Coordinates of C-alpha atoms and ligand atoms in Angstrom, one line a residue:
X1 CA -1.0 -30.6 -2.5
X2 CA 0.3 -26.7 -2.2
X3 CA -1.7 -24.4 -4.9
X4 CA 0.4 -21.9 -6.5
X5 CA 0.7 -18.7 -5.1
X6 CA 0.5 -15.3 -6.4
X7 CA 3.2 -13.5 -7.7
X8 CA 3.0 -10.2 -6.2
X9 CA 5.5 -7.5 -8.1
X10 CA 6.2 -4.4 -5.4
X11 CA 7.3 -0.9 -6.5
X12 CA 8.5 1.0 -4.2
X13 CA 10.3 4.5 -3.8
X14 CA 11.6 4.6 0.1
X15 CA 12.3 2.8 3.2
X16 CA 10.2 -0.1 2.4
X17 CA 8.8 -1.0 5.7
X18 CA 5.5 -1.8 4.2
X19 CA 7.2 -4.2 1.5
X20 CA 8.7 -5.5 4.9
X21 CA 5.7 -6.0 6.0
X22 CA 4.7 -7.7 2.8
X23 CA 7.6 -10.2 2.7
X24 CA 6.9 -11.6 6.6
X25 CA 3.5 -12.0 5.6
X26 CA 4.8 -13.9 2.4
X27 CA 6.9 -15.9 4.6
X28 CA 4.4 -17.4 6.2
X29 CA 3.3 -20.9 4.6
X30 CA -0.5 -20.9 4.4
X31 CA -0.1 -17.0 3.2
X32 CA -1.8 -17.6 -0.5
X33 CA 0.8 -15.0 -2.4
X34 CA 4.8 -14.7 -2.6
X35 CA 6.7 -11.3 -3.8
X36 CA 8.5 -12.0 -7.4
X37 CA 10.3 -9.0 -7.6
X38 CA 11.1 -5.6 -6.5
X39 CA 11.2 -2.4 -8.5
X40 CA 12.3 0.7 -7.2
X41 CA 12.5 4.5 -9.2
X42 CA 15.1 5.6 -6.7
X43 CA 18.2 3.8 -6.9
X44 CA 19.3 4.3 -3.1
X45 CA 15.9 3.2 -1.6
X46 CA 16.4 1.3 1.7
X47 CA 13.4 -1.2 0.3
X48 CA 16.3 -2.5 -2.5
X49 CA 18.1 -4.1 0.6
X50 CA 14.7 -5.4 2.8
X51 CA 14.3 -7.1 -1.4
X52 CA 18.0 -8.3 -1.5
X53 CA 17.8 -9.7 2.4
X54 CA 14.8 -11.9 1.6
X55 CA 16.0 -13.4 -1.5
X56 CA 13.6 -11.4 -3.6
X57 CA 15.1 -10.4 -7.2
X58 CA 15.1 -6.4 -6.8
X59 CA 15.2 -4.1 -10.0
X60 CA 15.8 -0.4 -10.2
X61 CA 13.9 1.8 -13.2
X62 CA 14.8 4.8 -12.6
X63 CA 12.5 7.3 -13.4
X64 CA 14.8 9.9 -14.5
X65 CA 17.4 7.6 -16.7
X66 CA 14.0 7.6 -19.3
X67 CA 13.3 10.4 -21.5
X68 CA 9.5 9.8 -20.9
X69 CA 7.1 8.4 -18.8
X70 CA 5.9 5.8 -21.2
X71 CA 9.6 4.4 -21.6
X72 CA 10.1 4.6 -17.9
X73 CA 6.7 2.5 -17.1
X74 CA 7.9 0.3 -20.2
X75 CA 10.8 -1.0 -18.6
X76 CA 8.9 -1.2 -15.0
X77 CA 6.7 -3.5 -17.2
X78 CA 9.4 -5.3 -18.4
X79 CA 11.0 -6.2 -15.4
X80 CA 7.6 -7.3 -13.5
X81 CA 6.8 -9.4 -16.8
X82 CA 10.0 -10.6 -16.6
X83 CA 9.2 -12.2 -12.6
X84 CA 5.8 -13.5 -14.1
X85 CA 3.9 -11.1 -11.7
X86 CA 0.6 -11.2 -12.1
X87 CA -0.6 -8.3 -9.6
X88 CA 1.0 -5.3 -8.3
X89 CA 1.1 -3.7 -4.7
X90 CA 2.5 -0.1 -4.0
X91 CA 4.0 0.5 -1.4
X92 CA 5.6 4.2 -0.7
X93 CA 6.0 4.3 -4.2
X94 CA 5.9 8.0 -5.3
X95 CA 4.9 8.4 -9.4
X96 CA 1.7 8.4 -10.5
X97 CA 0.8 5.5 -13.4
X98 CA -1.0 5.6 -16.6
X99 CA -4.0 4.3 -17.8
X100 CA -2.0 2.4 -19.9
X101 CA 0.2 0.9 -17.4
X102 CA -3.0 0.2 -15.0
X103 CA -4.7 -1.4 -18.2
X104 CA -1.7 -4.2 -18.3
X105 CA -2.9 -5.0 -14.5
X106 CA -6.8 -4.2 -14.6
X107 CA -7.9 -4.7 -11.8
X108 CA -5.1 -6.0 -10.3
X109 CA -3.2 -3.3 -8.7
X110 CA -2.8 -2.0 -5.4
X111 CA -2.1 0.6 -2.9
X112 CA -1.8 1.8 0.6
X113 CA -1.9 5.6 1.9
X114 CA -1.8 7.0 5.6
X115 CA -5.2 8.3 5.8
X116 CA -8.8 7.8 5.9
X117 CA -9.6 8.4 2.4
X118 CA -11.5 10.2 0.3
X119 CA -10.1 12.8 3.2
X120 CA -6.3 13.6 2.6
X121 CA -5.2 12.3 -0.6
X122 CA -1.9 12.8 -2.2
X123 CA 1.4 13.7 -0.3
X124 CA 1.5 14.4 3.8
X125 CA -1.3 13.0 4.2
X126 CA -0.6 12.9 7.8
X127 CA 0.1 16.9 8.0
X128 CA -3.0 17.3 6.3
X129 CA -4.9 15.7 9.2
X130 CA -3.2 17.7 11.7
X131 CA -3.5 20.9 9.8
X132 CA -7.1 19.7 9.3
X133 CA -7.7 18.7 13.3
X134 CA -9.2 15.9 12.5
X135 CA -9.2 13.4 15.9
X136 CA -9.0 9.8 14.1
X137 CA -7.0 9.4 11.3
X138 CA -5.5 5.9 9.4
X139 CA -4.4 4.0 6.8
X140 CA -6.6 2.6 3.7
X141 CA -5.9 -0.5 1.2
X142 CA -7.5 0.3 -2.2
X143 CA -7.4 -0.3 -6.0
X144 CA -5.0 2.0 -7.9
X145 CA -7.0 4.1 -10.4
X146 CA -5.2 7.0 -13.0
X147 CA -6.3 9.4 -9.7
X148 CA -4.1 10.3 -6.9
X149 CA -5.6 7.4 -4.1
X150 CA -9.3 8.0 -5.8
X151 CA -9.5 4.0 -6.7
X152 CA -11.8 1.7 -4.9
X153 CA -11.0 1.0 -1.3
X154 CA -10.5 -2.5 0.4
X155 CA -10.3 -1.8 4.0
X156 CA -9.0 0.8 6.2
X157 CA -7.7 0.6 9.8
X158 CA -8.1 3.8 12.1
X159 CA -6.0 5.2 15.5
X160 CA -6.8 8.1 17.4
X161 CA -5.1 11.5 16.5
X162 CA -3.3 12.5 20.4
X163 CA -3.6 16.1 21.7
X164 CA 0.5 16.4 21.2
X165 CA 0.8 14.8 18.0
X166 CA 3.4 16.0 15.4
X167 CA 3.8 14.6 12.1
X168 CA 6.2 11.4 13.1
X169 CA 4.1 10.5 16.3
X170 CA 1.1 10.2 14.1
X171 CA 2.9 9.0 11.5
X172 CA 4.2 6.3 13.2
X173 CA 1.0 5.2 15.4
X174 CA -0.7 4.7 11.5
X175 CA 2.6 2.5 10.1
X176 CA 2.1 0.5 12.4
X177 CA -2.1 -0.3 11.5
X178 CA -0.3 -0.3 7.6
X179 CA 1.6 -3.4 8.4
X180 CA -1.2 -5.1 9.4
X181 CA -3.5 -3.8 7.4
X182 CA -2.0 -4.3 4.0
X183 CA -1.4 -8.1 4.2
X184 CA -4.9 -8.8 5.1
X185 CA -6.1 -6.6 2.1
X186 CA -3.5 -8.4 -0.1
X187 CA -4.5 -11.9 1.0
X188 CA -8.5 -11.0 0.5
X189 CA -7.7 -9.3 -2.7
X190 CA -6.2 -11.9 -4.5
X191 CA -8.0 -14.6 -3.1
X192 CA -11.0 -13.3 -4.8
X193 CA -12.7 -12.0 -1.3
X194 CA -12.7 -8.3 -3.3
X195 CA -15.4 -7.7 -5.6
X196 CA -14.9 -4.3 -7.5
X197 CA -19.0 -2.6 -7.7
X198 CA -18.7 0.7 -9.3
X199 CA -16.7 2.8 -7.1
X200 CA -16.8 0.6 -4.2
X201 CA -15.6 -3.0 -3.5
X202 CA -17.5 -5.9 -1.9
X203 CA -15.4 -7.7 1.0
X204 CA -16.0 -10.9 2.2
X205 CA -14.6 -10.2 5.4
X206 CA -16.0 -9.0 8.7
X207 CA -14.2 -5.7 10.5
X208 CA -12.6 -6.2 13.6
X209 CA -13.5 -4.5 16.7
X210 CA -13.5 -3.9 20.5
X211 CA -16.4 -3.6 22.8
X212 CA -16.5 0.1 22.0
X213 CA -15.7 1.7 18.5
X214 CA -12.9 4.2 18.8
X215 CA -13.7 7.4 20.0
X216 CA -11.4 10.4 20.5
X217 CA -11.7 11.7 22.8
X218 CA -12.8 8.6 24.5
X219 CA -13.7 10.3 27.9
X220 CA -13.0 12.9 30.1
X221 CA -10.6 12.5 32.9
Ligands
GRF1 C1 3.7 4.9 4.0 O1 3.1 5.7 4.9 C2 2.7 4.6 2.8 O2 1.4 4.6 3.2 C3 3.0 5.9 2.0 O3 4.3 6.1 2.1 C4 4.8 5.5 3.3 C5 5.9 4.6 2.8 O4 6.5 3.9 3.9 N1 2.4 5.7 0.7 P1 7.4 2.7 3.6 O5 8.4 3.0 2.4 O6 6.5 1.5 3.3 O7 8.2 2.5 4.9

């Protein structure tokens, strides 16, 4: 007998590629959550149609068609109460949420940024690491707090930061760890693997890793 999976609500604001990422994942038979809907604050995001393709019911709130934030997060409530959801993953979706709206979700709401946080919050994160010369940068899962990516993280995935790296080399060397990172933190998160403690999180999971940790530079030639 099949339990019943999660229903995952997924706001998004862009391109959608980690919703993507998402939706294979839910695709898969023994993954323990399925994606109930699809909200979007910008009507002409690319993630509508990844939504539409895989059947999933896909909503648009747009942001500036309410006269104030708390309408605008009323009817993004509205729709994801309306697909039963019962916990919500970000993904590239750019407005902050209220203390209200996280209060509907406690605990229960999630996010992913490109970067090794605390360091680079907010937007470009990737630029930030550049600017900032850091040599490793990456991706972290966490629980969405009224901050901007200050909640409690789940897991993070890191790549090396390349001598010729711009902005979209980097930025596409960390999508890549985001697609596989955020399924895993969605599958431990709602299968109760994630204990929130304080500011951290408790995971029931071991990391993954080579021989070596990564290093960069790794050696010299
Ligand atoms: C990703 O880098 C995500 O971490 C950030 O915005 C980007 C969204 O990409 N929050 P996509 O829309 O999932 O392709």
């Amino acid at each position: 007998m099949s339990t019943a999976r999660v229903r995952l609500g997924v706001l998004v604001s862009g391109g959608g590629s980690n919703l993507q990422a998402l939706l294979d994942a839910c695709a898969r038979e023994d993954f323990p959550a399925e994606v109930a809907c699809v909200v979007s604050n910008v009507p002409t995001a690319y993630a509508l149609e990844r939504a539409r393709a895989a059947g999933v019911p896909a909503v648009v709130v747009d942001h500036k068609a309410h006269a104030s934030k708390a309408a605008f997060e009323a009817a993004m409530l509205e729709a994801l109460g309306a697909a039963g959801v019962q916990w919500v993953c970000l993904a590239g979706f750019m407005r902050l949420l209220s203390a209200d709206f996280l209060g509907r979700f406690a605990g229960r709401v999630l996010n992913i940024h490109p970067s090794l946080l605390p360091s680079f919050p907010g937007l470009h994160a990737q630029r930030q690491a550049l600017e900032r010369g850091v040599k490793v940068a990456g991706c972290t899962v966490h629980f969405v707090d009224a901050g901007t990516d200050t909640g409690p993280i789940i897991g993070q995935a890191a790549v090396p930061v390349l001598p010729e790296d711009d902005e979209k080399s980097l930025s596409a060397r960390i999508l890549v760890e985001e697609h596989r990172l955020y399924p895993l933190a969605v599958r431990l998160a709602v299968t109760g693997q994630v204990t929130l403690d304080g500011v951290r999180t408790r995971v029931a999971a071991a990391p993954t890793m080579g021989e070596l940790a990564l290093r960069s530079p790794g050696a010299t030639k």
